Every structure is written in C-alpha cells, then in structure tokens.
Coordinates of C-alpha atoms in Angstrom, one line a residue:
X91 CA -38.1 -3.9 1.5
X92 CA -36.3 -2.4 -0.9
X93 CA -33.3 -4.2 -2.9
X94 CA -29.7 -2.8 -2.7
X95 CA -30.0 -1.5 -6.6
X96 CA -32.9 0.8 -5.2
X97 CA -30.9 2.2 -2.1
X98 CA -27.8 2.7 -4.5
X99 CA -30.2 4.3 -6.9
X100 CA -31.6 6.6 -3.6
X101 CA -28.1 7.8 -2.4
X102 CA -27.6 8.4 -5.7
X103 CA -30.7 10.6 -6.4
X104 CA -30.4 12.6 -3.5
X105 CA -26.6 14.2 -4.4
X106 CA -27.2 17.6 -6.2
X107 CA -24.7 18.0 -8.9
X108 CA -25.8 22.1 -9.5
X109 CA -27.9 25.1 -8.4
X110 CA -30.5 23.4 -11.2
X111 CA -31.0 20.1 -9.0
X112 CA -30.0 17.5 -11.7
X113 CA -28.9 14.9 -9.5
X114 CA -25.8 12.2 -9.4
X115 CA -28.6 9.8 -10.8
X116 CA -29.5 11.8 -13.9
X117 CA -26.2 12.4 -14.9
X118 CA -24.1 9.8 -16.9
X119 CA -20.9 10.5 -14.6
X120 CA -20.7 6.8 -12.9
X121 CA -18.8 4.6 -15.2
X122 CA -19.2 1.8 -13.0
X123 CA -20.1 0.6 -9.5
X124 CA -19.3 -2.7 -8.1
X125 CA -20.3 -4.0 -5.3
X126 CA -18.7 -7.2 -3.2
X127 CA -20.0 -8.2 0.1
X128 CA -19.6 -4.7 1.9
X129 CA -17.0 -2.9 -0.1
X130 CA -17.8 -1.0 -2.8
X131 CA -16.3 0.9 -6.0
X132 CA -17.3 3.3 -7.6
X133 CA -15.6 4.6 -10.5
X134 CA -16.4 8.4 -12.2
X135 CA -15.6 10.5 -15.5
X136 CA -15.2 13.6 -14.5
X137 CA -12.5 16.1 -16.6
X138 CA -9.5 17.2 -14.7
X139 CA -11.0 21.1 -14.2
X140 CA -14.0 19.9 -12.8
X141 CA -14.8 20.9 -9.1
X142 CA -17.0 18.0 -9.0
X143 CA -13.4 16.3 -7.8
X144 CA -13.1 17.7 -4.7
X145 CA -16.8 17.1 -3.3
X146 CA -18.3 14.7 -5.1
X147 CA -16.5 11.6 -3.4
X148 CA -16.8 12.6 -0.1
X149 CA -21.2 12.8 -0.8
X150 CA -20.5 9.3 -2.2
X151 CA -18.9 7.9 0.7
X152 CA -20.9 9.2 3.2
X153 CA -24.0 8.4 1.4
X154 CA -23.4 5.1 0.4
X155 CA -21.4 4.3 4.2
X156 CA -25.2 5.1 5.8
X157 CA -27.1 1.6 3.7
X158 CA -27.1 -0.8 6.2
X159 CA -25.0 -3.7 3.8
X160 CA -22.2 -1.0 3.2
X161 CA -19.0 -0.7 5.1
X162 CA -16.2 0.7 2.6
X163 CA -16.5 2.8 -0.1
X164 CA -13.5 3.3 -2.9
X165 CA -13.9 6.2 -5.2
X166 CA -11.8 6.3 -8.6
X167 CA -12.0 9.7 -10.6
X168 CA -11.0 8.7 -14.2
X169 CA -10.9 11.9 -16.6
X170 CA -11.8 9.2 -19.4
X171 CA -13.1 5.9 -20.1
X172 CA -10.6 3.3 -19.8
X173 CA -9.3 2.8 -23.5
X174 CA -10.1 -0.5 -23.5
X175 CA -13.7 -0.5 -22.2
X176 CA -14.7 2.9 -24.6
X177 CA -18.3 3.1 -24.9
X178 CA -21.5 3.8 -22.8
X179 CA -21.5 4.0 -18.7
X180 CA -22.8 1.0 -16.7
X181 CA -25.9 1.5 -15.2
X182 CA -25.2 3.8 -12.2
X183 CA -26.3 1.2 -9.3
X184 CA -26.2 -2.2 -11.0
X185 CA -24.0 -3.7 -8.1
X186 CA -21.9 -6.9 -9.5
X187 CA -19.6 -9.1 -7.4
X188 CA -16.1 -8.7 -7.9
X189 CA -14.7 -5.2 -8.0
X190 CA -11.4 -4.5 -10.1
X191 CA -8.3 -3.6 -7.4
X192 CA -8.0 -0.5 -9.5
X193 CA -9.2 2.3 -6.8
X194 CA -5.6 4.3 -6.4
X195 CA -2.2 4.2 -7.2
X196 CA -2.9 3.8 -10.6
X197 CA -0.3 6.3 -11.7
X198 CA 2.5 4.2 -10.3
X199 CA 4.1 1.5 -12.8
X200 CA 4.3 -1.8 -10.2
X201 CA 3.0 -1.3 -6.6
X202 CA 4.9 -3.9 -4.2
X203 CA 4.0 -4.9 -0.7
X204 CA 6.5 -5.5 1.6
X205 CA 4.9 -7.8 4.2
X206 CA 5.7 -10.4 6.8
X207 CA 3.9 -12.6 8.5
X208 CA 5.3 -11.8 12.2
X209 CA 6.5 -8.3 13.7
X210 CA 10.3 -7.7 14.7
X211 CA 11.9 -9.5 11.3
X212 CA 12.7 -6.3 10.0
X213 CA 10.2 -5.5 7.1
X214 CA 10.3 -1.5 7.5
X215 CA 13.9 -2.0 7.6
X216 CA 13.6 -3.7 4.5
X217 CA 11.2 -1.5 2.8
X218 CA 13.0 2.0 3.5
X219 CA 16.1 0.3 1.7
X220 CA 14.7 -1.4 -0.8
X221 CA 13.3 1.9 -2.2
X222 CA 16.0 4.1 -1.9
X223 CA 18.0 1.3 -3.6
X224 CA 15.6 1.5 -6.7
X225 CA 15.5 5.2 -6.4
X226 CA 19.1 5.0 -6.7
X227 CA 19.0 3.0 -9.7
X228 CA 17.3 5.6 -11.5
X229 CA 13.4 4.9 -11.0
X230 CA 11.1 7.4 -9.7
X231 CA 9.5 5.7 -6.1
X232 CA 7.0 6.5 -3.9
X233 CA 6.7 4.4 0.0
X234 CA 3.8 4.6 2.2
X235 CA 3.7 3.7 5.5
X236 CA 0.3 1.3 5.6
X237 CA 1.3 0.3 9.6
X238 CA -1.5 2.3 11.5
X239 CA -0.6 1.0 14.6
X240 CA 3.2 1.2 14.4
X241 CA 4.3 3.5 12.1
X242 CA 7.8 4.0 11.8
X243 CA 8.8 5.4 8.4
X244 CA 9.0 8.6 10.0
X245 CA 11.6 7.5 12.1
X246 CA 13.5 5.6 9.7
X247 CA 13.4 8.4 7.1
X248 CA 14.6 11.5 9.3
X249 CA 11.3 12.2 9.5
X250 CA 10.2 12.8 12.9
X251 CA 7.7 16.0 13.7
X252 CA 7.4 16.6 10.2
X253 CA 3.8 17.5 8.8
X254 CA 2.5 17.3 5.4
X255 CA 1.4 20.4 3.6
X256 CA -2.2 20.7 2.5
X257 CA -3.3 22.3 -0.9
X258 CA -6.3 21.9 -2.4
X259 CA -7.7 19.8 0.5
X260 CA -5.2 16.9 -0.4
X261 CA -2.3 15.7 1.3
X262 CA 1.6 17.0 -0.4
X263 CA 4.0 13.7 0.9
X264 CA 7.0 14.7 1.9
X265 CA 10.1 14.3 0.7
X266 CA 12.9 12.0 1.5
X267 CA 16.4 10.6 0.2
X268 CA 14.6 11.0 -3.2
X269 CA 11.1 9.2 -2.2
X270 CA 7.7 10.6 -1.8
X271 CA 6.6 9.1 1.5
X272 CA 3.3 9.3 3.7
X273 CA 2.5 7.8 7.4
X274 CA -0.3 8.5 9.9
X275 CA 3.0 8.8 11.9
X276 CA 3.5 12.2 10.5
X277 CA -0.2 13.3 10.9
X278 CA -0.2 12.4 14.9
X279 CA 1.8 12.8 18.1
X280 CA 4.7 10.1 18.1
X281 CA 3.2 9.1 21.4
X282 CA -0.2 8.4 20.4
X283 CA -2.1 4.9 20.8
X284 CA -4.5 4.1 17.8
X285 CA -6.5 2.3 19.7
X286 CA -8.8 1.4 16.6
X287 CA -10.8 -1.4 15.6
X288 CA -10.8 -3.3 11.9
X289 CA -13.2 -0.6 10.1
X290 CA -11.0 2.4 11.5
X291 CA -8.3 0.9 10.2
X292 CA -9.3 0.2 7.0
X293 CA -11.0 3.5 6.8
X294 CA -7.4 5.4 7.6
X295 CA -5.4 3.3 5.0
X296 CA -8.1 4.3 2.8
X297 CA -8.2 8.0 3.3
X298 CA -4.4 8.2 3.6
X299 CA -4.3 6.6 -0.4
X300 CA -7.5 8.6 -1.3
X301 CA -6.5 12.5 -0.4
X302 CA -2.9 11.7 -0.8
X303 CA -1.4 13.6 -3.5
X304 CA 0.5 11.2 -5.0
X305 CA 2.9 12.2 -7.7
X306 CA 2.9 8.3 -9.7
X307 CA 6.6 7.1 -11.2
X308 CA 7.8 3.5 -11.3
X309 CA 7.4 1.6 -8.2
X310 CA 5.3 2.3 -5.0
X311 CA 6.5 0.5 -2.0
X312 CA 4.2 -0.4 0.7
X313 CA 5.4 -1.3 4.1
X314 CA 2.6 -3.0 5.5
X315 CA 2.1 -3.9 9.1
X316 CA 3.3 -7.8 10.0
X317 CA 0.0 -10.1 10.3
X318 CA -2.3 -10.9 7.9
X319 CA -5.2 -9.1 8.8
X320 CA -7.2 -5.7 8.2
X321 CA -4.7 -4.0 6.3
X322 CA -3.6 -6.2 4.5
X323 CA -7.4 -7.3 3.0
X324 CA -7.8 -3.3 3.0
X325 CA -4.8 -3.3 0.7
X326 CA -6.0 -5.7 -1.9
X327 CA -9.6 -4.5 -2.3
X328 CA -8.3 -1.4 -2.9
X329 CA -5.3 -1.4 -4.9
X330 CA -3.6 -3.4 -7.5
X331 CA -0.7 -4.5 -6.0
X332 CA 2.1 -6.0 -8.1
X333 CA 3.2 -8.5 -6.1
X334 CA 4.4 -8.8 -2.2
X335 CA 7.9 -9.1 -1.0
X336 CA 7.8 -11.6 2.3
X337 CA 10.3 -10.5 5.0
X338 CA 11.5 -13.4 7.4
X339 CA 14.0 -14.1 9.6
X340 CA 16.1 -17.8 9.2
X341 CA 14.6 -19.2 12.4
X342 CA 11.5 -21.9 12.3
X343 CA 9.1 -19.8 14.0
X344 CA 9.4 -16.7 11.7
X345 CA 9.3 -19.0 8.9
X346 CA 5.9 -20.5 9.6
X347 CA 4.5 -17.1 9.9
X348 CA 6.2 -16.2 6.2
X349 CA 4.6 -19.1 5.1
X350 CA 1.2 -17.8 6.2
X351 CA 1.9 -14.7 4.6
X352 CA 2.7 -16.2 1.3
X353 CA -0.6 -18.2 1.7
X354 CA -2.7 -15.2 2.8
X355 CA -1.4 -13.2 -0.5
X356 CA -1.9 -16.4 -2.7
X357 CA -5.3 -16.5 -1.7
X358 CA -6.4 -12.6 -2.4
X359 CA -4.8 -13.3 -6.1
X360 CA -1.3 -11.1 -5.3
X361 CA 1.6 -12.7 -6.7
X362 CA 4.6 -13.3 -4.3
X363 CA 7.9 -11.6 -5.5
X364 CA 9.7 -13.8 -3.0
X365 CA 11.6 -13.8 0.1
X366 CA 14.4 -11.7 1.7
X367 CA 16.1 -13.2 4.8
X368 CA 16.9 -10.5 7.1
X369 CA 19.6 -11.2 9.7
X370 CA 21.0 -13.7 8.0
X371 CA 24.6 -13.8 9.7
X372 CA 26.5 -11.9 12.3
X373 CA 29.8 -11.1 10.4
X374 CA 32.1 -9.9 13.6
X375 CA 34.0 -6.6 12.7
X376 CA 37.3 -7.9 14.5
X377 CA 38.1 -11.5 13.1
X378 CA 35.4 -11.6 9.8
X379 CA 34.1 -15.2 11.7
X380 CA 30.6 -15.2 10.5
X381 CA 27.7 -16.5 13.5
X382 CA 24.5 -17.7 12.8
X383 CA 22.4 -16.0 15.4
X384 CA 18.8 -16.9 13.8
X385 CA 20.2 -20.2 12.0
X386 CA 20.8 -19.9 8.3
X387 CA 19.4 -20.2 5.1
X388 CA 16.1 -21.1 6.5
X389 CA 14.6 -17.9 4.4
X390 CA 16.0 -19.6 1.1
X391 CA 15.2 -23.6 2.0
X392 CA 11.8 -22.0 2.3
X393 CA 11.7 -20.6 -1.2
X394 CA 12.3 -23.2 -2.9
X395 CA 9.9 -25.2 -0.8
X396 CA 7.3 -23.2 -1.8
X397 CA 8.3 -22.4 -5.4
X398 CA 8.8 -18.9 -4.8
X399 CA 12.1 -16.8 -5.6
X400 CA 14.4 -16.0 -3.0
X401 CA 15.6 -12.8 -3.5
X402 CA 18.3 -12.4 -1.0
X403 CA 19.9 -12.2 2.3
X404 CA 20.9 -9.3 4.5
X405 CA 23.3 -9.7 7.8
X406 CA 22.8 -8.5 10.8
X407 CA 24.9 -5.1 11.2
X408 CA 25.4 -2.5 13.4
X409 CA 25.4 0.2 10.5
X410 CA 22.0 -0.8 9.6
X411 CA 20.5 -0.3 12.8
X412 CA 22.3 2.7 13.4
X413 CA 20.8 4.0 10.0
X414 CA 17.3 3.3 11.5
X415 CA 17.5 5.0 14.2
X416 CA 19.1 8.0 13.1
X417 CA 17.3 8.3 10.3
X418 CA 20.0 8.0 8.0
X419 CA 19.3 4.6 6.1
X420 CA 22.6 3.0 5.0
X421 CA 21.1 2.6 1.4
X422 CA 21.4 6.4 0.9
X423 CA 24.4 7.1 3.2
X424 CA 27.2 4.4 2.7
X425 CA 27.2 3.3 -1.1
X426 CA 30.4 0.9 0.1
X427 CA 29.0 -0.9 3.1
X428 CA 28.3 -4.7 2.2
X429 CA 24.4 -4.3 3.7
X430 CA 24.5 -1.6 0.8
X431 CA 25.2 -4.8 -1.7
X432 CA 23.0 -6.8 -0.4
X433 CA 19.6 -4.2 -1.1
X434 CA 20.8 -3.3 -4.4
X435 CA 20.9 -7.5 -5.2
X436 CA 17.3 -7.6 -3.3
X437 CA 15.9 -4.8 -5.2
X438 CA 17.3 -6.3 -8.8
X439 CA 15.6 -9.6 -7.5
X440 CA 12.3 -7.8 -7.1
X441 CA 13.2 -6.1 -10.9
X442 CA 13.8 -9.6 -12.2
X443 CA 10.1 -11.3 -10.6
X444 CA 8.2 -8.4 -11.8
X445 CA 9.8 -8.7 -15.2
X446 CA 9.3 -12.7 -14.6
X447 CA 5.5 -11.9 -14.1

C-alpha cells in the first residue's frame, strides 16, 4: 500500500503545469505542505502575473480531496518566500503534523472572532457595530459573515438581494457603511435552508475566504455562528485569528455556554479578547429607572472569574434593534445615542487586549 508521501507525490505528478508536460512535481513551486489528521496546506510561490493563480489551486484541491485520508485542503499563493524562512522549498509532499493558521486573511493586520457560545445573545448585533465603530475610528475593516446556517449580515447591513460582482473568477465584497463585507446570505435566496452537514460547511467557509477578493486593512471581523462546532474548528485551521470576542448575555445559562466558548478557543490556541455583555439593562425612556431583565453584571463577574478582560456592557434599546432590522446600524446612524458609547468603549477594549497581547 502505498504511504501518504507517495499519494501526495502522485496527485502531485499528475497536474500539468504547460503544453511541455513538466508537472507540479518537477517544479519547485510548493514551498511547503503540511499535513494534520485530514486537513491539509499547501503553500505556493507563484509571482503575482502568473496564470498559474487562477487554476492551479483548484487541481490541488480536487486532487488531493480524492486520497482517501484527505478531507480539506487550504491553498496559500505567496508571491515570495516568507522573509523569515528565505531559502530552498520543502520537499513537495513531506506531510508534517501541525500546519501554520496562515492559509488567508493574511493581508489584514488582527483578525477577531466574534463568537458565543449560545444563539440569540446578540453576537451579529455585536459584530456589525463593533466594526463600523473601528471603521469610524479611522481603521480600514473588513466583516465576514462565517454563519452558513443563519446568515444575517445582509440584513443588518442594508444588504438584502444584493449580489457580489465577479471579476477574474473571484468574489468583489460589497460595500457597506465603510466595510467590505461577504455572506453566503448574499450568494442565495433569503429563504433558503442549508441543509448541510460538517464537511459542507467547512468547505463553504473555505471557499467563501479562498475566492474572496479581499482588499486587507487593519482589522477583519468575523461573526461566527453561536456553538462551538464546525465553523469554528474550520476557522482556526484555516486562519490566524487574533483573538475572539465572547458575546453573552448576564443570565446563568448564557454564561455557562460563554464559558464553553472561552474554553473551546483556549484549547485551539486563540487568545480571548474578552467579554461584552449584551442587554445588560433596560433603561426606560419615560422615567430613566434602569431594569435588569437578564440580571446584571453576570458578563463581568464572569471575566474576572476566568481572568479574561471584560470589555463592556451594552443595554437593551429599542434603537438598536430598530438599526438591525432596518439595516441601519445605530453605530453608523446616531453618533449621540448612548448604545453608540457603549461600542466605541467595546471596540477600544478590543484595541487595548490586542495591544495587551
């Protein structure tokens, strides 16, 4: 039987790179290919003009996606070795066990997940605001929409119906309240079910970061789906994320599922940002008296439980919601609100834990 260097080594033989026949094998292209447990990386040299780009990692995938042992496939294009690591390629199918998280998004300065650990606490909410609060501050921002199941970024961003353009086979984002967004939720019906299992999902995150045209900056914000499951792994094999930002509402049994989600992130080596407690009060409009609907201060007693930074609290208000809905998040439409105060102190927070890092 033959081992898993010679099947690399076969895929590998059988791309044609010209008219000639030299073949992906022959060439000294591969910088690198790393291999853990199904998933593997490979990583290219190939110079910015070179058509190569635009075939050559879909022959990879597919190839490598038919050995038996391989599930996921990551393809980085690098138009030179990395500065640090000058020098000779690795041998082009020496698979080793623990791939770098440096697949894509490597143009963007910090890449933060927004996550939670249960659905309904408001992390979309969250992540919308947060970046159009940084974008406000003066950093160029990017947010993907990494919720296959429920996307609602278009929603939330005004968004709805709109389609991406294509050029060059890749995916343009589109353009929002100063953000470069992308969500499956703008590449199928509103209506539609993805009724998909683990790989699927894994494989649409994937594609979505892979043939995205993503323009780099300062931060990328990812909303991720509540849970701690496929996308999430997907998301840390395949990018190096910053650090998360944990999402929770005050009550105990969104707090136990924040916890998990801090543990689930501690455990894939992503550094926790800290906590935001969404819906922390009810302030009433009339007579100021502020209610604890979901309790209070649970998000923060948490924190420092756990030795993580809290990085804020947001009330529940109906301007918020509204924004949602409407698609006119109150970040980018009413700089006076007091919600508006509370995301610009969240996203300084998040300035002051990746500084702290």
């Amino acid at each position: 039987m033959d081992s898993l260097q010679q099947k690399f080594e076969q895929v590998f033989n059988s791309i044609k790179l010209d008219d000639a026949g030299k073949t992906l094998l022959a060439s000294d292209l591969i910088y690198s290919c790393l291999v853990n447990e199904d998933f593997t990386k490979i990583t290219l040299i190939l110079p910015e003009s070179s058509s190569l780009r635009k075939t050559l990692p879909g022959q990879i995938e597919s190839g490598l996606k038919a050995l038996d042992e391989i599930n996921r496939v990551a393809v980085e294009i690098l138009s030179e070795p990395p500065a640090e690591e000058q020098g000779p390629p690795s041998q082009t199918s020496r698979p080793v066990q623990q791939p770098k998280r440096t697949a894509y998004l490597q143009n963007y300065d910090a890449v933060i997940a927004v996550a939670s650990g249960k659905g309904g606490v408001g992390k979309s909410t969250v992540s919308v605001n947060l970046a159009i609060a940084l974008s406000k501050m003066g950093y160029k921002v990017s947010l993907f929409d990494a919720d296959i199941y429920g996307p609602s970024l278009p929603i939330m961003t005004g968004l709805r119906g709109e389609r991406p353009l294509i050029e060059n086979n890749r995916l343009i984002p589109i353009e929002a309240y100063g953000l470069h967004t992308m969500s499956i939720g703008n590449l199928v019906e509103e209506d539609a079910s993805m009724i998909w299992r683990g790989p699927m999902v894994h494989q649409a995150i994937e594609q979505l970061l892979r043939d995205t045209e993503w323009p780099g900056g300062d931060f990328m914000i990812l909303d991720l789906p509540p849970g701690t499951g496929d996308a999430q792994l997907t998301i840390s094999q395949l990018c190096e994320v910053s650090g998360a930002v944990i999402v929770s509402t005050p009550q105990d049994v969104a707090l136990l599922d924040a916890v998990k989600a801090v543990h689930m992130f501690t455990k894939v080596d992503i550094s926790i940002l800290g906590i935001v407690e969404n819906m922390s009060m009810f302030v009433c409009p009339h007579c100021q008296k502020e209610t604890p609907i979901f309790s209070t201060h649970g998000a923060e007693a948490t924190s420092k439980k756990m030795n993580v930074p809290f990085l804020g609290g947001i009330p529940i208000d109906l301007a918020i919601r509204q924004g949602g809905d409407e698609g006119k998040p109150v970040m980018a439409t009413d700089v006076s609100h007091v919600a508006t105060e509370s995301f610009k102190n969240i996203a300084l927070n998040v300035i002051k834990s990746l500084e702290a890092l």
